[in-house]
Coordinates of C-alpha atoms and ligand atoms in Angstrom, one line a residue:
M1 CA 7.3 17.8 3.6
A2 CA 8.3 20.1 0.7
L3 CA 6.4 19.7 -2.4
P4 CA 7.5 17.8 -4.7
I5 CA 10.0 19.6 -7.0
C6 CA 7.9 18.5 -10.7
L7 CA 5.0 20.1 -8.8
T8 CA 6.8 23.0 -8.0
Y9 CA 8.3 24.1 -11.7
I10 CA 4.4 23.2 -12.7
A11 CA 3.5 25.8 -10.4
I12 CA 5.9 28.1 -11.1
F13 CA 6.3 28.0 -15.1
S14 CA 3.6 26.1 -15.9
L15 CA 5.3 23.8 -18.2
F16 CA 4.1 20.5 -18.6
V17 CA 6.9 18.3 -16.7
I18 CA 6.4 14.4 -16.2
C19 CA 6.5 13.7 -13.0
N20 CA 7.9 10.6 -12.2
N21 CA 8.8 9.3 -9.0
G22 CA 10.9 6.5 -10.7
V23 CA 8.5 3.7 -10.0
E24 CA 5.9 1.7 -12.4
A25 CA 3.1 2.6 -10.1
F26 CA 2.4 4.7 -13.2
H27 CA 1.7 2.2 -15.0
E28 CA 3.0 3.2 -18.6
I29 CA 1.4 2.6 -21.8
Y30 CA 4.1 0.3 -24.1
P31 CA 1.2 -0.5 -26.8
D32 CA 4.4 -3.0 -28.8
L33 CA 4.7 -4.7 -25.3
Q34 CA 1.0 -4.8 -24.0
S35 CA 0.7 -8.5 -25.2
I36 CA 4.4 -10.0 -25.1
S37 CA 3.3 -12.6 -23.0
A38 CA 7.1 -14.0 -21.9
S39 CA 7.9 -17.6 -23.1
S40 CA 8.9 -18.7 -19.8
V41 CA 8.7 -16.8 -15.8
S42 CA 11.5 -16.0 -14.2
K43 CA 11.9 -17.2 -10.9
L44 CA 14.9 -15.6 -9.3
H45 CA 12.8 -12.5 -7.6
R46 CA 9.6 -14.3 -7.4
T47 CA 8.2 -14.1 -3.7
G48 CA 7.5 -16.9 -1.3
Y49 CA 4.6 -15.6 0.5
H50 CA 3.6 -11.9 -1.1
F51 CA 1.3 -12.6 -3.7
Q52 CA 1.4 -12.8 -7.3
P53 CA -0.2 -14.3 -9.9
R54 CA 1.6 -16.9 -11.9
R55 CA 2.8 -14.4 -14.7
N56 CA 2.4 -11.0 -15.9
W57 CA 1.7 -7.6 -14.6
I58 CA -0.2 -6.7 -11.4
N59 CA -1.4 -3.9 -10.0
D60 CA -3.9 -2.4 -7.7
P61 CA -5.7 -4.7 -5.6
N62 CA -9.3 -4.1 -6.0
G63 CA -13.0 -5.5 -3.9
P64 CA -11.4 -7.6 -1.3
M65 CA -14.2 -9.2 1.0
Y66 CA -14.7 -11.8 3.0
Y67 CA -17.9 -13.5 2.2
N68 CA -19.3 -17.2 3.3
G69 CA -16.1 -18.1 5.1
V70 CA -13.5 -17.3 2.0
Y71 CA -11.6 -14.1 1.5
H72 CA -11.5 -12.8 -2.3
L73 CA -9.1 -10.9 -3.9
F74 CA -9.7 -9.5 -6.5
Y75 CA -6.9 -7.1 -9.0
Q76 CA -6.1 -5.4 -12.1
Y77 CA -4.4 -7.6 -13.8
N78 CA -3.0 -7.7 -17.8
P79 CA -3.4 -11.4 -18.8
K80 CA -1.3 -11.2 -22.3
G81 CA 2.2 -9.9 -20.9
A82 CA 4.5 -8.0 -18.0
V83 CA 3.3 -4.0 -18.5
W84 CA 0.3 -2.5 -18.1
G85 CA -2.8 -3.1 -20.7
N86 CA -5.3 -4.9 -21.9
I87 CA -6.9 -4.6 -18.5
V88 CA -9.1 -7.4 -16.5
W89 CA -10.2 -8.2 -12.5
G90 CA -8.0 -11.1 -11.9
H91 CA -9.1 -13.6 -9.2
A92 CA -7.9 -14.9 -6.0
V93 CA -9.6 -16.8 -3.3
S94 CA -8.4 -18.2 0.2
K95 CA -9.5 -19.0 3.7
D96 CA -6.3 -17.4 5.5
L97 CA -5.1 -14.5 3.7
I98 CA -1.5 -16.4 2.8
N99 CA -2.1 -19.5 0.9
W100 CA -4.2 -18.2 -2.2
K101 CA -6.1 -20.6 -5.4
E102 CA -6.1 -18.7 -8.4
L103 CA -8.9 -18.5 -10.2
E104 CA -10.1 -17.3 -14.3
P105 CA -10.2 -13.0 -14.5
A106 CA -13.6 -12.1 -12.9
L107 CA -14.1 -9.1 -14.6
Y108 CA -13.2 -8.6 -18.7
P109 CA -14.2 -5.9 -21.1
S110 CA -17.4 -8.0 -22.6
K111 CA -19.9 -5.2 -23.3
P112 CA -19.4 -1.9 -24.5
F113 CA -19.1 -0.1 -21.3
D114 CA -16.2 -1.6 -20.5
K115 CA -14.3 -2.2 -23.9
Y116 CA -11.3 -0.6 -22.6
G117 CA -10.7 -2.2 -19.6
C118 CA -12.1 -3.2 -16.4
W119 CA -10.8 -0.9 -13.8
S120 CA -10.5 -0.2 -9.9
G121 CA -13.2 -0.9 -7.6
S122 CA -14.8 -2.3 -4.6
A123 CA -17.2 -4.9 -3.1
T124 CA -19.8 -4.5 -1.0
V125 CA -21.6 -7.3 0.9
L126 CA -25.6 -6.6 1.1
P127 CA -26.9 -7.9 4.3
G128 CA -29.3 -10.7 3.0
K129 CA -28.5 -9.6 -0.6
G130 CA -25.2 -11.2 -1.0
P131 CA -22.1 -9.1 -3.0
I132 CA -22.4 -6.6 -5.8
I133 CA -18.6 -5.4 -7.2
L134 CA -19.0 -1.7 -7.9
Y135 CA -16.1 -0.4 -10.5
T136 CA -14.8 1.5 -13.5
G137 CA -15.2 1.0 -17.4
V138 CA -13.8 2.8 -20.0
I139 CA -15.8 3.1 -23.2
D140 CA -13.5 4.5 -25.7
K141 CA -9.8 5.3 -26.2
Q142 CA -10.1 8.7 -25.1
S143 CA -11.0 7.3 -21.0
T144 CA -14.1 8.0 -20.9
E145 CA -14.8 6.4 -17.4
V146 CA -17.8 5.4 -16.3
Q147 CA -19.1 3.5 -12.9
L148 CA -20.2 0.2 -13.5
Y149 CA -21.8 -3.2 -11.4
A150 CA -21.2 -6.8 -11.3
I151 CA -23.5 -9.8 -9.3
P152 CA -22.1 -13.2 -8.9
E153 CA -23.5 -15.5 -11.3
N154 CA -23.9 -17.4 -8.7
K155 CA -23.7 -16.8 -4.9
S156 CA -24.0 -20.6 -3.8
D157 CA -20.8 -20.8 -5.9
P158 CA -18.3 -21.1 -2.7
F159 CA -15.0 -19.0 -4.8
L160 CA -18.4 -16.8 -6.5
T161 CA -16.1 -17.5 -10.2
K162 CA -18.4 -16.0 -12.2
W163 CA -19.6 -12.6 -12.2
I164 CA -22.5 -10.5 -14.3
K165 CA -22.6 -7.6 -15.8
P166 CA -26.3 -6.6 -16.1
D167 CA -27.7 -4.2 -18.4
A168 CA -30.1 -2.9 -16.3
F169 CA -29.3 0.2 -15.1
N170 CA -25.3 -0.4 -16.1
P171 CA -23.3 2.2 -16.0
I172 CA -25.0 3.4 -13.1
V173 CA -22.6 6.7 -12.7
V174 CA -21.3 8.8 -15.8
A175 CA -19.4 12.5 -15.5
D176 CA -22.1 15.4 -15.6
H177 CA -21.3 18.3 -17.9
T178 CA -18.7 20.0 -15.0
M179 CA -17.2 17.0 -14.6
N180 CA -14.0 15.4 -16.5
A181 CA -14.9 12.2 -17.2
S182 CA -11.4 10.6 -17.8
V183 CA -10.8 11.3 -14.8
F184 CA -13.5 10.1 -12.4
R185 CA -12.9 6.7 -11.3
D186 CA -12.3 3.8 -8.7
P187 CA -15.3 3.3 -7.0
T188 CA -15.2 2.9 -2.9
T189 CA -17.3 0.3 -1.3
A190 CA -20.5 1.6 -0.1
W191 CA -22.0 2.0 3.4
W192 CA -25.5 2.1 4.4
S193 CA -26.8 5.0 6.6
K194 CA -30.0 5.3 9.4
D195 CA -31.8 7.4 6.5
G196 CA -32.2 4.2 4.3
H197 CA -29.3 5.3 1.5
W198 CA -26.5 3.2 0.8
R199 CA -23.2 5.9 0.1
M200 CA -20.1 5.7 -2.2
L201 CA -17.5 7.8 -3.5
I202 CA -15.3 7.9 -6.6
G203 CA -12.1 9.5 -7.5
G204 CA -11.3 13.1 -9.7
K205 CA -10.4 16.3 -10.2
R206 CA -10.9 19.8 -11.0
N207 CA -8.9 21.8 -12.4
N208 CA -6.0 20.8 -9.8
R209 CA -8.3 19.8 -7.4
G210 CA -8.3 16.4 -5.9
M211 CA -11.9 15.1 -5.4
A212 CA -13.6 12.3 -3.2
Y213 CA -17.4 13.1 -5.0
L214 CA -20.0 11.2 -3.3
Y215 CA -23.5 9.3 -4.6
R216 CA -26.1 8.1 -3.1
S217 CA -28.4 5.3 -3.4
K218 CA -31.2 3.9 -1.9
D219 CA -31.3 1.0 -4.4
F220 CA -28.1 0.1 -5.1
V221 CA -28.2 0.8 -8.9
K222 CA -30.0 4.5 -9.2
W223 CA -27.6 6.7 -7.9
I224 CA -27.6 10.6 -7.1
Q225 CA -24.7 12.4 -6.8
A226 CA -24.2 14.8 -3.3
K227 CA -24.6 18.6 -4.3
H228 CA -20.5 18.7 -2.9
P229 CA -17.4 16.1 -2.8
I230 CA -17.5 14.6 0.7
H231 CA -13.7 16.3 1.0
S232 CA -12.2 17.9 -1.9
A233 CA -8.2 19.5 -1.4
P234 CA -6.4 22.0 -3.4
S235 CA -3.6 21.5 -5.1
T236 CA -3.4 17.8 -4.8
G237 CA -4.3 16.7 -8.6
M238 CA -6.6 13.9 -9.6
W239 CA -7.3 11.5 -6.0
E240 CA -7.3 8.0 -7.5
C241 CA -9.0 4.5 -5.5
P242 CA -10.3 7.0 -2.4
D243 CA -10.9 4.8 0.8
F244 CA -13.2 6.4 3.5
Y245 CA -13.6 4.6 6.7
P246 CA -14.4 4.3 10.8
V247 CA -11.9 3.9 13.2
S248 CA -12.9 2.7 16.9
L249 CA -10.9 5.4 19.5
K250 CA -10.8 2.8 22.1
G251 CA -8.9 -0.7 21.2
T252 CA -7.4 -2.5 17.9
N253 CA -10.7 -3.6 16.5
G254 CA -12.0 -2.9 12.9
L255 CA -15.5 -1.7 12.7
D256 CA -18.0 -2.0 9.7
L257 CA -18.3 0.9 7.0
S258 CA -21.7 1.7 7.8
M259 CA -21.0 2.2 12.1
V260 CA -21.0 5.8 13.5
G261 CA -21.0 6.8 16.9
N262 CA -19.5 8.5 19.6
N263 CA -16.0 6.2 19.6
V264 CA -15.7 6.7 16.4
K265 CA -13.3 8.4 13.6
H266 CA -12.8 8.3 10.2
V267 CA -10.3 8.1 7.6
L268 CA -10.3 9.0 4.2
K269 CA -7.3 8.2 2.1
N270 CA -6.5 9.2 -1.4
S271 CA -3.5 8.0 -4.5
F272 CA -2.7 11.0 -5.4
D273 CA -1.9 11.0 -9.3
V274 CA 0.2 13.3 -9.8
T275 CA 3.1 11.6 -8.0
R276 CA 1.9 7.9 -7.2
F277 CA 2.2 8.3 -3.5
E278 CA -0.8 7.8 -0.9
Y279 CA -2.1 10.1 2.0
Y280 CA -4.5 9.7 4.2
T281 CA -6.0 11.7 7.0
V282 CA -8.0 11.4 10.9
G283 CA -10.9 13.3 10.9
T284 CA -14.5 12.8 11.2
Y285 CA -17.5 12.6 8.5
L286 CA -20.7 14.6 9.7
K287 CA -23.2 12.4 7.8
N288 CA -26.6 15.2 7.8
K289 CA -23.8 16.8 6.2
D290 CA -22.3 14.6 3.7
K291 CA -19.1 15.8 5.1
Y292 CA -15.8 14.8 5.7
I293 CA -14.0 17.2 8.2
P294 CA -9.9 15.8 8.8
D295 CA -8.3 17.1 12.0
N296 CA -6.3 19.6 12.3
T297 CA -3.7 17.0 13.6
S298 CA -1.5 16.3 9.9
E299 CA -1.5 17.9 7.0
D300 CA -4.9 17.5 4.5
G301 CA -2.2 17.1 1.5
W302 CA 1.5 16.8 0.4
G303 CA 2.7 16.9 4.1
G304 CA 0.3 14.8 4.8
L305 CA 0.5 10.9 6.4
R306 CA 1.3 7.8 4.4
Y307 CA -0.2 4.0 5.1
D308 CA 4.1 3.6 3.9
Y309 CA 6.7 5.4 2.6
G310 CA 7.8 3.2 -0.1
N311 CA 6.2 1.6 -3.0
F312 CA 2.9 1.2 -1.9
Y313 CA -0.1 2.5 -4.3
A314 CA -3.5 2.6 -4.9
S315 CA -4.6 0.9 -1.0
K316 CA -8.0 -0.6 -0.4
S317 CA -9.5 -1.9 3.2
F318 CA -12.1 -4.2 4.2
F319 CA -13.5 -5.0 7.0
D320 CA -13.5 -8.3 8.0
P321 CA -16.4 -9.8 9.9
S322 CA -14.8 -12.9 10.9
K323 CA -12.0 -11.6 13.1
N324 CA -13.2 -7.8 13.7
R325 CA -10.4 -6.9 12.2
R326 CA -9.8 -4.3 8.9
I327 CA -7.5 -5.2 6.7
L328 CA -5.4 -3.4 4.3
W329 CA -4.0 -4.4 1.4
A330 CA -1.9 -2.1 -1.6
W331 CA -0.1 -3.0 -4.8
A332 CA 3.9 -2.8 -4.4
N333 CA 4.6 -1.8 -7.6
E334 CA 8.0 -2.3 -9.2
S335 CA 11.0 -1.0 -9.3
D336 CA 13.0 -2.9 -12.1
S337 CA 12.9 -1.8 -15.9
K338 CA 10.1 -2.5 -17.9
E339 CA 12.8 -4.7 -20.4
D340 CA 13.4 -6.4 -17.3
D341 CA 9.4 -6.5 -16.4
V342 CA 9.0 -8.1 -19.9
K343 CA 12.1 -10.3 -20.1
K344 CA 11.5 -11.8 -16.6
G345 CA 7.5 -12.4 -17.4
W346 CA 5.7 -10.5 -14.8
A347 CA 5.9 -7.2 -12.4
G348 CA 4.0 -6.5 -9.5
I349 CA 3.2 -7.9 -6.1
Q350 CA 0.9 -7.7 -2.8
S351 CA 1.5 -5.8 -0.2
I352 CA 0.9 -8.7 3.3
P353 CA -2.8 -7.9 3.6
R354 CA -2.0 -5.7 6.9
T355 CA -4.3 -5.2 9.9
V356 CA -5.3 -1.3 10.4
W357 CA -5.7 0.5 13.4
L358 CA -6.4 4.0 15.1
D359 CA -3.9 4.7 17.5
S360 CA -4.2 5.2 20.8
G361 CA -2.9 8.8 20.9
G362 CA -5.9 9.9 18.0
R363 CA -3.7 10.9 15.3
Q364 CA -2.5 8.6 13.3
L365 CA -2.9 4.8 12.2
V366 CA -1.3 1.6 12.8
Q367 CA -0.6 -1.6 10.9
W368 CA 0.6 -4.6 11.7
P369 CA 0.9 -7.9 8.9
V370 CA -2.3 -9.9 9.4
Q371 CA -1.8 -13.1 12.3
E372 CA -2.5 -15.7 10.0
L373 CA 1.3 -15.1 8.3
N374 CA 2.6 -16.7 11.5
S375 CA 1.8 -20.3 10.2
L376 CA 4.7 -20.1 7.9
R377 CA 7.5 -19.5 10.3
E378 CA 10.1 -22.2 10.5
K379 CA 12.9 -22.2 12.0
Q380 CA 13.7 -19.9 14.4
V381 CA 16.9 -18.1 15.2
K382 CA 17.4 -15.9 18.9
I383 CA 19.5 -13.5 19.8
S384 CA 19.2 -12.0 23.4
N385 CA 20.9 -8.4 25.2
Q386 CA 23.8 -8.2 22.5
K387 CA 26.1 -4.8 22.6
L388 CA 26.8 -3.3 19.0
T389 CA 29.3 -0.5 19.2
K390 CA 30.2 2.0 16.8
G391 CA 30.9 0.5 13.4
H392 CA 29.8 -2.8 14.5
H393 CA 27.5 -6.1 12.6
I394 CA 26.9 -9.4 13.5
E395 CA 24.8 -12.2 11.5
V396 CA 22.2 -13.3 12.1
K397 CA 22.6 -17.4 11.4
G398 CA 20.6 -20.5 10.4
I399 CA 17.6 -19.4 8.8
T400 CA 16.6 -18.5 5.1
A401 CA 17.7 -14.6 4.7
A402 CA 16.2 -14.4 1.3
Q403 CA 12.7 -15.3 2.6
A404 CA 12.2 -14.0 6.6
D405 CA 10.5 -13.1 9.2
V406 CA 12.3 -10.3 11.7
E407 CA 11.2 -9.0 14.9
V408 CA 14.3 -7.1 16.6
T409 CA 13.6 -4.2 19.7
F410 CA 17.1 -2.2 20.0
S411 CA 17.3 -0.3 23.3
F412 CA 20.0 2.4 24.5
S413 CA 20.5 4.4 27.7
S414 CA 21.0 7.9 26.9
L415 CA 19.9 10.4 24.0
N416 CA 22.7 12.5 24.7
K417 CA 24.3 11.0 21.8
A418 CA 22.0 12.6 19.7
E419 CA 22.2 14.7 16.6
P420 CA 21.2 18.1 16.0
F421 CA 18.0 18.4 14.0
D422 CA 18.0 21.6 11.2
S423 CA 14.6 21.9 10.8
R424 CA 15.1 22.5 7.4
W425 CA 14.7 18.3 7.4
V426 CA 11.1 18.5 6.4
N427 CA 11.7 15.6 3.5
P428 CA 12.5 12.4 4.9
Q429 CA 13.3 10.5 2.0
D430 CA 16.0 13.5 1.0
L431 CA 17.2 13.5 4.7
C432 CA 17.9 9.4 4.5
A433 CA 19.5 10.2 1.6
L434 CA 22.2 12.4 2.8
K435 CA 22.5 10.6 6.1
G436 CA 22.5 6.8 4.6
S437 CA 23.5 3.8 7.0
K438 CA 27.3 4.6 6.1
V439 CA 27.1 7.8 7.6
Q440 CA 28.3 7.6 10.7
G441 CA 26.1 9.4 13.3
G442 CA 25.5 9.6 17.4
L443 CA 22.7 8.0 18.3
G444 CA 22.0 5.6 15.5
P445 CA 22.1 4.6 12.2
F446 CA 20.8 1.6 13.5
G447 CA 19.1 -1.4 12.5
L448 CA 19.4 -4.2 10.0
L449 CA 21.1 -5.1 6.8
A450 CA 18.5 -7.4 4.7
L451 CA 19.3 -9.0 1.3
A452 CA 23.2 -8.3 2.1
S453 CA 25.6 -10.7 0.0
E454 CA 28.3 -11.9 2.2
K455 CA 30.7 -9.2 1.7
L456 CA 28.3 -6.6 1.4
E457 CA 28.4 -5.3 -1.9
E458 CA 24.9 -5.8 -1.4
F459 CA 22.4 -4.6 0.9
T460 CA 19.6 -3.4 2.2
P461 CA 19.8 -1.8 5.0
I462 CA 16.7 -0.5 7.7
F463 CA 17.3 1.3 10.5
F464 CA 16.8 4.4 12.6
R465 CA 18.4 7.7 13.3
I466 CA 17.7 10.0 15.9
F467 CA 18.0 13.6 16.0
K468 CA 17.4 16.7 18.9
A469 CA 14.9 19.3 17.4
P470 CA 15.2 21.8 20.3
H471 CA 11.9 20.5 21.7
K472 CA 11.7 17.1 21.2
H473 CA 13.7 13.8 19.5
V474 CA 13.1 13.4 16.0
V475 CA 13.2 10.2 15.0
L476 CA 13.8 8.9 11.1
M477 CA 13.5 5.5 9.8
C478 CA 15.0 4.4 6.0
S479 CA 14.5 1.7 4.0
D480 CA 17.7 2.6 1.2
A481 CA 17.9 0.8 -1.6
R482 CA 21.3 2.8 -2.9
S483 CA 23.0 0.2 -2.2
S484 CA 20.8 -3.1 -2.6
S485 CA 21.8 -4.4 -6.2
L486 CA 25.1 -4.1 -8.7
K487 CA 22.4 -4.0 -10.9
R488 CA 22.2 -0.2 -12.7
E489 CA 18.9 0.2 -14.2
L490 CA 16.8 0.3 -10.9
Y491 CA 14.8 2.5 -8.5
K492 CA 16.9 2.5 -5.9
P493 CA 15.1 5.4 -3.5
S494 CA 15.9 6.2 0.0
F495 CA 12.5 5.9 1.3
A496 CA 11.8 7.1 4.6
G497 CA 9.5 8.7 7.1
F498 CA 9.8 10.1 10.5
V499 CA 8.4 8.0 13.5
D500 CA 5.8 9.7 16.2
V501 CA 6.8 8.2 19.3
D502 CA 8.0 9.4 23.0
L503 CA 11.9 7.9 23.6
A504 CA 12.5 10.4 26.4
N505 CA 10.4 7.9 28.8
N506 CA 11.0 4.2 26.4
K507 CA 14.9 4.6 25.0
K508 CA 13.3 0.9 22.7
L509 CA 12.5 1.4 19.4
S510 CA 11.4 -1.8 17.4
L511 CA 11.5 -3.1 13.6
R512 CA 10.1 -5.7 11.8
C513 CA 11.2 -7.2 8.4
L514 CA 9.3 -9.1 6.1
I515 CA 12.1 -10.5 3.8
D516 CA 10.8 -11.9 0.7
H517 CA 13.1 -12.3 -2.5
S518 CA 12.5 -8.9 -3.8
V519 CA 11.1 -7.1 -1.5
V520 CA 11.4 -5.9 2.3
E521 CA 8.6 -4.6 4.1
S522 CA 9.2 -3.2 7.3
F523 CA 7.0 -1.9 10.6
G524 CA 8.8 0.5 12.4
A525 CA 7.7 1.4 16.2
G526 CA 5.0 -1.4 16.4
G527 CA 3.9 0.0 12.9
K528 CA 3.3 3.2 12.9
T529 CA 5.6 4.3 10.3
N530 CA 5.7 1.8 7.7
I531 CA 8.3 0.9 4.7
L532 CA 7.9 -1.3 1.5
S533 CA 11.0 -1.1 -0.2
R534 CA 11.1 -3.2 -3.4
V535 CA 15.0 -4.8 -4.5
Y536 CA 16.4 -6.5 -7.3
P537 CA 19.7 -8.0 -6.0
T538 CA 22.1 -9.7 -7.7
L539 CA 24.1 -11.2 -5.4
A540 CA 22.4 -12.1 -2.1
V541 CA 19.7 -14.0 -4.3
K542 CA 18.4 -16.9 -2.4
K543 CA 21.0 -19.0 -0.6
K544 CA 23.8 -16.6 -1.1
A545 CA 21.6 -14.1 0.5
H546 CA 22.5 -13.2 4.2
L547 CA 20.6 -11.2 7.6
F548 CA 23.1 -8.4 9.2
V549 CA 22.3 -6.0 12.8
F550 CA 24.7 -3.2 12.8
N551 CA 25.2 -0.1 14.8
N552 CA 27.0 3.3 13.2
G553 CA 26.5 5.7 15.6
T554 CA 28.6 6.4 18.7
E555 CA 26.4 5.8 21.1
R556 CA 26.4 1.8 22.3
I557 CA 22.8 0.2 20.9
T558 CA 21.6 -3.3 22.4
V559 CA 20.1 -5.7 20.9
E560 CA 17.8 -6.6 23.5
N561 CA 15.8 -9.0 21.7
L562 CA 15.5 -10.9 18.4
K563 CA 13.9 -13.3 16.9
A564 CA 14.0 -13.9 13.3
W565 CA 12.4 -17.1 11.1
S566 CA 12.5 -19.0 8.0
M567 CA 9.6 -18.4 6.3
K568 CA 7.5 -21.3 4.0
S569 CA 6.6 -20.9 0.5
A570 CA 2.9 -19.6 0.7
R571 CA 0.8 -22.1 -1.1
R572 CA -0.6 -21.0 -4.9
T573 CA -2.4 -23.4 -6.6
Ligands
DQQ1 N1 -5.1 1.8 -11.7 C1 -6.6 1.7 -12.2 C2 -7.2 2.9 -12.4 C3 -6.4 3.3 -11.1 C4 -5.6 3.5 -11.1 C5 -6.2 1.3 -14.2 C6 -3.8 3.6 -9.9 O1 -8.7 2.3 -11.7 O2 -6.7 5.0 -10.6 O3 -5.5 0.4 -13.8 O4 -2.8 2.4 -9.8

């Protein structure tokens, strides 16, 4: 992918440029709005089954964990308003990752070392000892960040409602004189090694080099910085919310963080503060050297792999020992304007928790909504073997199209009509903007029109388009918000990613879309390329929302099998 334009400008002109990708992932500071709570909360675009608190602002998922039969989700939360500020750790618990009970905030500024905010962090369950939270505290207005620990007041409380920040040893890590303490945050879950040490990472930057600093401890409270960061990369800016974990080369099971061995690779993900998109690599953890070396199968930087090519930031994963899986969460940030966030009294949601594993090719990850989500499926409709010629769309009738789950497999008999691929098309998002769903093609565009109004004044197309490059086919997947709403003051990007599939042997592409009022969360080719879009339709709302399948390419497409379900709302207490 090309360097974002704003970065190029910085490099060339050394100017200060605000690199805003348009999303509210930047949690800009609006002092006058931070503590204004809406008198009522607008329900119109609130989600039915994606997690969001009852009101106000939410951002990063924090410290997700499974402990004593209960899933815990903490999250960055403003208890007083619908913009970022007054940050505490909101807390919700669940038995199934879908139905949630909201509790009082677990961490809130109460000590000199977190007076200006309890920022992101992680939880580690210590065998025989229970969970410990590591998080970032902000100690002053200059945003000096220190790392802190907190423990449950009562480990037998099934919901771990109250947390204590012991004065002894806190802060457990502070930036040394060579570091910039205002870009030093977001400790990871710690892993244990046979040399008797716990290890964890903290995100940062040196000059413009993104850093994942490594720390070691024998007792979890006295931490020593390793000589080198576990990994760093030039020109990537501040690395927020690092996540580092093992993945199995065999099968889809997740692994506990401390797992090493022959059939294990590692993943390092960082959230790049400059554009608020995140990137990961698959690689090798040299534990004796305390180093992580990314494989050369993908770029280590701006052209790298992404979990999701849409509104998806500050993600965090955890190992679920009850089902031997690794689960990934992220903040699905806003595309609505801050004025409307304030009016509606809320902003931000969480993605659906996704199971994540290494693809059999070993080059990339695969993600899929946790199986528990299927418990919300109710009325089902099906379409089988339906031919779609150029310019046709067919309505999927009989479900609640504003709150639905759709799985579809498309097939085609030939690749001959694929359009030529221009090697200058390195940025999928630009290509999607150029070749949107209305631009007629050869093989594609075909896919779904979600949250569509009856006469298609509004719709969010999620679709594939296939190109022919000299030695391979290039598959583009788009989730294009440009026509999603008649409302103007919205962020409406043409999110897109390429899909690494071999179509020569299997002329099929599958798509799953989770549609939930103001979110369309899509999984292409079984979860190889994923895109979450936040959209705010004005006509295609509630019962007035429709769902269509479409083809706008000259090659005839077959909807081999489509299943769509109305989704019940998740229980929120
Ligand atoms: N959000 C937190 C920080 C983190 C950022 C503050 C990422 O700890 O770096 O709310 O969105």
